[in-house]
Amino acid sequence: MKVYQRLANNFKAEGVTHMFGIMGDGNMYWMHELDKLGGVKMLEVRHEGAGLGMADGWARATRTVGIATATCGPGVSQLATAFLTASRAESPIVAFCGEHPTNDQEYNQRLDQARFAAGCEAGFVRVNTPDDADDAVRKAFYLAKMESRPVMLSAPMDIQQKAFENDDEPYKPSSSLIPPRAVRPDPEALRQAADIVAGSKHPVILVGRGARWSGAGEAVLRLAKRTGALIATTLMAKTWLSEDEYHAGISGTYGTRTAMKLFEEADCVVAIGASMNRYTIEHGYLYPKARYVQIDSKPHVVMAGGRSADCYVQADAKAGVEGLDKLLEERSFKNAGYRTPDVRKQLVGQYEDRKEYPIEPGTVDPREVIRILEETVPTSMSLFTGSGATAGFSNIMFSRQRPLVLPSHFFGCIGQMMPAAMGAVVATGNKPAMLVDGDASVMMHLAEFETMVRYNMPLLIVVMNNEALGSEYYKLDAHKMNAELATIPTPDLGAVAKAFGGRGRLARSADDVRGAAAEWVAKPGPMIIDARIARSVVTLPYRRIHYGQDE
């Protein structure tokens, strides 16, 4: 048995079922062996970074290790932005990367891949000798799982071709090294948390991805009802638990004006599985009177501005919330808090943006695009949103709970959500889903629409197309500079989608958007709606940040 064969065997033994990437000299033997073993679907992409981006989407959707692959040197260097994005997203990924031969230091595609991985905030494991084959794979998967980040498994081409001698010894997967991870709350910390909550009149329960991942939903709803709390989410838990009538939406930059006004009255914030970064608490200004209780599985998390919670409870989110609710129940604690008819009335219609703008001929009000999509695309279908200027529409206005809602914004880059959405669709068993993103973002990986067509992914891409680099356009405009420098014309992306073998529509009116969305809902498949939106309409977050308006 060759080393590359053992490496492929080990990936199969780790439970790998899907892999994303491009074949090259440095990984083709490993890919060939995986294909021979069977049971692993290989999805070939058009750019290595898109392959890693799809593995990122897989990991975010499933919380299991996503698998990517690239050849040595230039194949690896193409992974930079996707590595950093996945690292900031805390996505467990193992990227099998070929490496130049160890006995040829003049090899044309040589690259110090260890330094490259470090610069991209990724872990690094090298297969240094044939005997390393088992330990290297096991360590890469172990680190990806335990550290929740991408790890490069670098396999030099000459080492892959050497003989692996102990092929009769079964591989021990990384799961054999990992103990159960559920963290039970400390009773004294819970008691302190209960004291703070019981002493509050207007609490807010703020849930993040950690709460959703732990399955804490029912416990959160019970605690909110008992304490009279509003429920708010981080951007990454958008729309989760929105069936509760006292759900206030996102806390922070993408919050509504109604929610922000209510949060000013809060005297307690119970943060569950949420990092409490500066965007979530608006640099510390959002909850001026509140004491903080934070429940998180990490030993400790410092909030934005270097502040620590008044009470920190290290615990699995579900176990922590259940424990806190039980203590309050034992005290017969019950509080009306925010849960009054007046507050409920304020929350109705909070997502409406009524500011009037002139709409350029041949374009649609972007807010109308979101309203149509929210009404037309069933809630049984997942939603992915991109970053950039147009995210200010989608991240506020979409409010209905869906099976999976994945926003972007990791690393603050555009262009990464299309591959992530594709990976998430694969991870969910090819169930229909919708991605709403900007034109500059989609253009970066437009070639991957052909990948969508090739694998018949039922993903609708709605391009919020203002033919501009939106963030820069509005910043230049706010500073009375030449905003036209940030405009870039785009082709008819609906026609491009058709040229790639999928479906597409150019939408220049609300009726166009409605008809195109209805067409896709009736028959989900790879499709692009090129929605030409009015550049005159500014998102609410940008109005606040750049124009000093909050209306």
mmCIF file of N, CA and C in Angstrom, residues 457-506:
data_model
loop_
_atom_site.group_PDB
_atom_site.id
_atom_site.type_symbol
_atom_site.label_atom_id
_atom_site.label_comp_id
_atom_site.label_asym_id
_atom_site.label_seq_id
_atom_site.Cartn_x
_atom_site.Cartn_y
_atom_site.Cartn_z
ATOM 1 N N MET A 457 -27.828 21.817 -8.150
ATOM 2 C CA MET A 457 -28.121 22.336 -6.818
ATOM 3 C C MET A 457 -29.354 23.243 -6.880
ATOM 4 N N PRO A 458 -30.375 22.978 -6.076
ATOM 5 C CA PRO A 458 -31.595 23.797 -6.105
ATOM 6 C C PRO A 458 -31.432 25.087 -5.319
ATOM 7 N N LEU A 459 -30.499 25.910 -5.776
ATOM 8 C CA LEU A 459 -30.183 27.166 -5.095
ATOM 9 C C LEU A 459 -30.603 28.349 -5.975
ATOM 10 N N LEU A 460 -31.404 29.228 -5.396
ATOM 11 C CA LEU A 460 -31.771 30.469 -6.067
ATOM 12 C C LEU A 460 -30.830 31.570 -5.601
ATOM 13 N N ILE A 461 -30.148 32.213 -6.546
ATOM 14 C CA ILE A 461 -29.286 33.347 -6.221
ATOM 15 C C ILE A 461 -29.994 34.617 -6.663
ATOM 16 N N VAL A 462 -30.336 35.454 -5.692
ATOM 17 C CA VAL A 462 -30.959 36.739 -6.004
ATOM 18 C C VAL A 462 -29.877 37.802 -5.877
ATOM 19 N N VAL A 463 -29.525 38.405 -6.993
ATOM 20 C CA VAL A 463 -28.468 39.415 -7.021
ATOM 21 C C VAL A 463 -29.102 40.788 -6.820
ATOM 22 N N MET A 464 -28.789 41.414 -5.693
ATOM 23 C CA MET A 464 -29.241 42.780 -5.433
ATOM 24 C C MET A 464 -28.274 43.693 -6.177
ATOM 25 N N ASN A 465 -28.609 43.978 -7.421
ATOM 26 C CA ASN A 465 -27.646 44.552 -8.359
ATOM 27 C C ASN A 465 -27.855 46.061 -8.546
ATOM 28 N N ASN A 466 -27.013 46.844 -7.877
ATOM 29 C CA ASN A 466 -27.032 48.301 -8.108
ATOM 30 C C ASN A 466 -25.856 48.743 -8.970
ATOM 31 N N GLU A 467 -25.169 47.774 -9.580
ATOM 32 C CA GLU A 467 -24.029 48.022 -10.452
ATOM 33 C C GLU A 467 -23.015 48.959 -9.796
ATOM 34 N N ALA A 468 -22.695 48.619 -8.559
ATOM 35 C CA ALA A 468 -21.741 49.460 -7.823
ATOM 36 C C ALA A 468 -21.093 48.650 -6.705
ATOM 37 N N LEU A 469 -19.943 49.126 -6.262
ATOM 38 C CA LEU A 469 -19.358 48.666 -5.005
ATOM 39 C C LEU A 469 -20.067 49.472 -3.919
ATOM 40 N N GLY A 470 -21.162 48.916 -3.406
ATOM 41 C CA GLY A 470 -22.100 49.675 -2.605
ATOM 42 C C GLY A 470 -21.510 50.355 -1.383
ATOM 43 N N SER A 471 -20.710 49.621 -0.627
ATOM 44 C CA SER A 471 -20.140 50.217 0.589
ATOM 45 C C SER A 471 -19.334 51.461 0.255
ATOM 46 N N GLU A 472 -18.502 51.347 -0.764
ATOM 47 C CA GLU A 472 -17.657 52.476 -1.140
ATOM 48 C C GLU A 472 -18.482 53.604 -1.761
ATOM 49 N N TYR A 473 -19.510 53.241 -2.505
ATOM 50 C CA TYR A 473 -20.355 54.245 -3.146
ATOM 51 C C TYR A 473 -20.969 55.172 -2.100
ATOM 52 N N TYR A 474 -21.564 54.593 -1.065
ATOM 53 C CA TYR A 474 -22.262 55.419 -0.074
ATOM 54 C C TYR A 474 -21.289 56.156 0.851
ATOM 55 N N LYS A 475 -20.143 55.577 1.098
ATOM 56 C CA LYS A 475 -19.141 56.285 1.899
ATOM 57 C C LYS A 475 -18.613 57.504 1.146
ATOM 58 N N LEU A 476 -18.333 57.328 -0.140
ATOM 59 C CA LEU A 476 -17.893 58.467 -0.953
ATOM 60 C C LEU A 476 -18.983 59.534 -1.024
ATOM 61 N N ASP A 477 -20.221 59.072 -1.214
ATOM 62 C CA ASP A 477 -21.334 60.014 -1.303
ATOM 63 C C ASP A 477 -21.507 60.791 0.002
ATOM 64 N N ALA A 478 -21.400 60.104 1.123
ATOM 65 C CA ALA A 478 -21.573 60.770 2.420
ATOM 66 C C ALA A 478 -20.487 61.806 2.670
ATOM 67 N N HIS A 479 -19.311 61.592 2.075
ATOM 68 C CA HIS A 479 -18.204 62.535 2.239
ATOM 69 C C HIS A 479 -18.147 63.565 1.103
ATOM 70 N N LYS A 480 -19.217 63.626 0.305
ATOM 71 C CA LYS A 480 -19.303 64.595 -0.806
ATOM 72 C C LYS A 480 -18.171 64.406 -1.805
ATOM 73 N N MET A 481 -17.811 63.152 -2.025
ATOM 74 C CA MET A 481 -16.780 62.817 -2.999
ATOM 75 C C MET A 481 -17.433 62.186 -4.224
ATOM 76 N N ASN A 482 -16.633 61.832 -5.219
ATOM 77 C CA ASN A 482 -17.167 61.317 -6.475
ATOM 78 C C ASN A 482 -17.558 59.847 -6.332
ATOM 79 N N ALA A 483 -18.825 59.602 -6.007
ATOM 80 C CA ALA A 483 -19.299 58.234 -5.792
ATOM 81 C C ALA A 483 -19.308 57.418 -7.079
ATOM 82 N N GLU A 484 -19.336 58.081 -8.221
ATOM 83 C CA GLU A 484 -19.368 57.350 -9.493
ATOM 84 C C GLU A 484 -18.114 56.499 -9.700
ATOM 85 N N LEU A 485 -17.054 56.823 -8.977
ATOM 86 C CA LEU A 485 -15.840 56.008 -9.078
ATOM 87 C C LEU A 485 -16.079 54.572 -8.614
ATOM 88 N N ALA A 486 -17.134 54.370 -7.811
ATOM 89 C CA ALA A 486 -17.421 53.040 -7.267
ATOM 90 C C ALA A 486 -18.477 52.301 -8.074
ATOM 91 N N THR A 487 -18.811 52.798 -9.252
ATOM 92 C CA THR A 487 -19.813 52.125 -10.085
ATOM 93 C C THR A 487 -19.133 51.235 -11.122
ATOM 94 N N ILE A 488 -19.697 50.054 -11.321
ATOM 95 C CA ILE A 488 -19.169 49.099 -12.308
ATOM 96 C C ILE A 488 -20.349 48.441 -13.007
ATOM 97 N N PRO A 489 -20.502 48.611 -14.308
ATOM 98 C CA PRO A 489 -21.625 47.968 -15.004
ATOM 99 C C PRO A 489 -21.467 46.455 -15.023
ATOM 100 N N THR A 490 -22.581 45.762 -15.018
ATOM 101 C CA THR A 490 -22.545 44.297 -15.082
ATOM 102 C C THR A 490 -23.389 43.817 -16.246
ATOM 103 N N PRO A 491 -23.081 42.653 -16.781
ATOM 104 C CA PRO A 491 -23.924 42.085 -17.847
ATOM 105 C C PRO A 491 -25.242 41.597 -17.257
ATOM 106 N N ASP A 492 -26.126 41.172 -18.117
ATOM 107 C CA ASP A 492 -27.381 40.555 -17.697
ATOM 108 C C ASP A 492 -27.040 39.199 -17.080
ATOM 109 N N LEU A 493 -27.077 39.121 -15.746
ATOM 110 C CA LEU A 493 -26.660 37.892 -15.069
ATOM 111 C C LEU A 493 -27.671 36.765 -15.235
ATOM 112 N N GLY A 494 -28.919 37.127 -15.539
ATOM 113 C CA GLY A 494 -29.889 36.093 -15.880
ATOM 114 C C GLY A 494 -29.496 35.388 -17.167
ATOM 115 N N ALA A 495 -29.062 36.174 -18.155
ATOM 116 C CA ALA A 495 -28.614 35.593 -19.423
ATOM 117 C C ALA A 495 -27.349 34.761 -19.231
ATOM 118 N N VAL A 496 -26.451 35.232 -18.357
ATOM 119 C CA VAL A 496 -25.234 34.461 -18.052
ATOM 120 C C VAL A 496 -25.610 33.110 -17.450
ATOM 121 N N ALA A 497 -26.588 33.119 -16.531
ATOM 122 C CA ALA A 497 -27.024 31.870 -15.907
ATOM 123 C C ALA A 497 -27.538 30.890 -16.962
ATOM 124 N N LYS A 498 -28.282 31.394 -17.930
ATOM 125 C CA LYS A 498 -28.784 30.536 -19.004
ATOM 126 C C LYS A 498 -27.630 29.987 -19.845
ATOM 127 N N ALA A 499 -26.629 30.824 -20.083
ATOM 128 C CA ALA A 499 -25.474 30.381 -20.873
ATOM 129 C C ALA A 499 -24.723 29.251 -20.176
ATOM 130 N N PHE A 500 -24.765 29.248 -18.850
ATOM 131 C CA PHE A 500 -24.116 28.180 -18.076
ATOM 132 C C PHE A 500 -24.980 26.923 -18.000
ATOM 133 N N GLY A 501 -26.188 26.976 -18.532
ATOM 134 C CA GLY A 501 -27.046 25.798 -18.520
ATOM 135 C C GLY A 501 -28.117 25.806 -17.447
ATOM 136 N N GLY A 502 -28.210 26.902 -16.690
ATOM 137 C CA GLY A 502 -29.240 27.007 -15.670
ATOM 138 C C GLY A 502 -30.370 27.910 -16.128
ATOM 139 N N ARG A 503 -31.101 28.447 -15.169
ATOM 140 C CA ARG A 503 -32.170 29.382 -15.479
ATOM 141 C C ARG A 503 -31.821 30.759 -14.943
ATOM 142 N N GLY A 504 -32.374 31.790 -15.558
ATOM 143 C CA GLY A 504 -32.078 33.141 -15.111
ATOM 144 C C GLY A 504 -33.109 34.127 -15.600
ATOM 145 N N ARG A 505 -33.246 35.214 -14.840
ATOM 146 C CA ARG A 505 -34.179 36.289 -15.217
ATOM 147 C C ARG A 505 -33.560 37.628 -14.858
ATOM 148 N N LEU A 506 -33.753 38.596 -15.722
ATOM 149 C CA LEU A 506 -33.413 39.985 -15.424
ATOM 150 C C LEU A 506 -34.679 40.644 -14.900
#
